[in-house]
Amino acid sequence: MKRINLLTLAGYRERGERFACLTAYDASFARCMANAGIEVILVGDSLGMVLQGHNSTIPVTVDDMTYHVEAVKRGTQETEMRPMIMADLPFMSFATLDETLRNAGQLMRAGAQVVKIEGGRELAERVARLHENGVPCCVHLGLTPQSVNCFGGFRVQGRDAETAERILEDVRILTEAGAAIVLLECVPEPLATRIQQQVSVPTIGIGAGPNLDGQVLVMHDMLGLGVGRSPRFVHDFLAGQTGIEDAFQAYVTAVREGAYPAAEHWFAE
Ligand code: KIV
C-alpha cells in the first residue's frame, strides 16, 4: 500500500518528478482516481458549480465540504494507493482566526490531510496558526474563484508587472508563514516559473504552465462535461478512451511525461 503525503510530494519535487491532482467529491470517483494513480485529490469548492449548479463557488458551506470530504475519504480507504486528500476552506469560512481554526479542524476530522485557502499576504497569520496547530495549508493564488466579484470575472491574474510582483511577494510571505503547498491558478507561465524557482515547497498549477511540480484540473472539465466555453487550460482526457479510469490514467501519464499542459494550455503573458 502506498500512502501519499506531504513528504511524498516533497520527494517528487526534489527528484523533478511531476504529480497529478484532480478534484473529486464522492467515493466512487475518488476510488477510481486512486486506482488510476492520481496522487492528490482535491475536494474543491468547485463542487458549488459542477455538482450544485451555481455560477460561482460562493454558496458552498463548510458542511457541504465536510460531507464530500467524508465521502472521498471512504472511497480511498481500501485502495492500493491512498491519494493525499486536500479540501477547500470555502467562501467566508476563514474570515476570522477563530473561524479558520474551527473550520479547518472540521475538515481535518472529516478526512482532509491538507486544507486549501484562497488569498494572499493577509492570510499569513492564519496560515501560521494552522501550521502551529498541525494543519498543513495549501495557499491558492492568482485567479482565486472566491474573489470573482472583486476581479469582475474569471480572468488571468499577474499580467502586469505590479500585480506579478505582488503575487511573488504574497507567495514569499505565505511560505515563510508556513504554507506547505502553493497552488497557482491562471497566471502567466513566466510568473509561475519564477514562483516555482523561488519556493522550496511543492507547487501545483492550473492554467499556469508546465514548470510546476503538479497539475490540477476539475474532474468534470477533463471528462468533457464542462458547461459553455472551456477555459484555455482544459483538455478532454476522455476523448478517445474507453472509460473513465482510462481517462484518469491518460491524465496521469500526460502530466508525468510533461505532455500536459502543452503550450496551447497556458498563458505566455
Ligand atoms: O475548487 C477547485 O476545484 C479548485 C481548483 C480549480 C484548483 O480550487
XYZ file of C-alpha atoms in Angstrom, residues 13 16-19 184 186-194 196-197 203-216 232-233 254-269:
49
model
C 9.794 17.886 -6.165
C 11.908 16.694 -10.563
C 9.043 14.195 -10.951
C 5.602 15.581 -11.799
C 2.450 14.546 -9.910
C -1.351 28.880 -8.771
C -4.396 31.241 -14.271
C -1.186 33.193 -14.001
C 1.180 33.729 -16.953
C 3.736 30.948 -17.388
C 6.808 33.176 -16.769
C 5.399 34.283 -13.389
C 4.576 30.696 -12.393
C 8.096 29.631 -13.348
C 9.623 32.399 -11.197
C 8.491 27.643 -8.809
C 12.149 28.709 -8.604
C 3.716 23.732 -6.257
C 0.566 22.864 -8.209
C -0.741 24.686 -11.258
C -3.929 25.074 -13.243
C -3.524 27.239 -16.330
C -0.078 28.217 -15.030
C 2.266 26.405 -17.405
C 4.390 23.266 -17.370
C 7.041 24.101 -14.788
C 5.172 23.422 -11.548
C 5.584 20.184 -9.586
C 1.964 19.117 -10.014
C -1.037 19.894 -12.190
C -4.688 20.021 -11.171
C -7.856 27.503 -22.288
C -6.127 25.033 -19.956
C 0.440 13.089 -19.689
C 1.333 15.007 -16.515
C 4.206 12.691 -15.558
C 5.670 12.778 -19.067
C 5.238 16.537 -19.446
C 2.807 16.172 -22.367
C 0.143 18.064 -20.383
C -0.004 21.003 -20.179
C 1.089 21.856 -23.720
C 1.694 25.387 -24.991
C -1.947 25.830 -26.009
C -2.973 25.294 -22.358
C -1.040 28.135 -20.750
C -0.836 31.906 -20.932
C 2.505 33.179 -22.265
C 1.857 36.637 -20.814
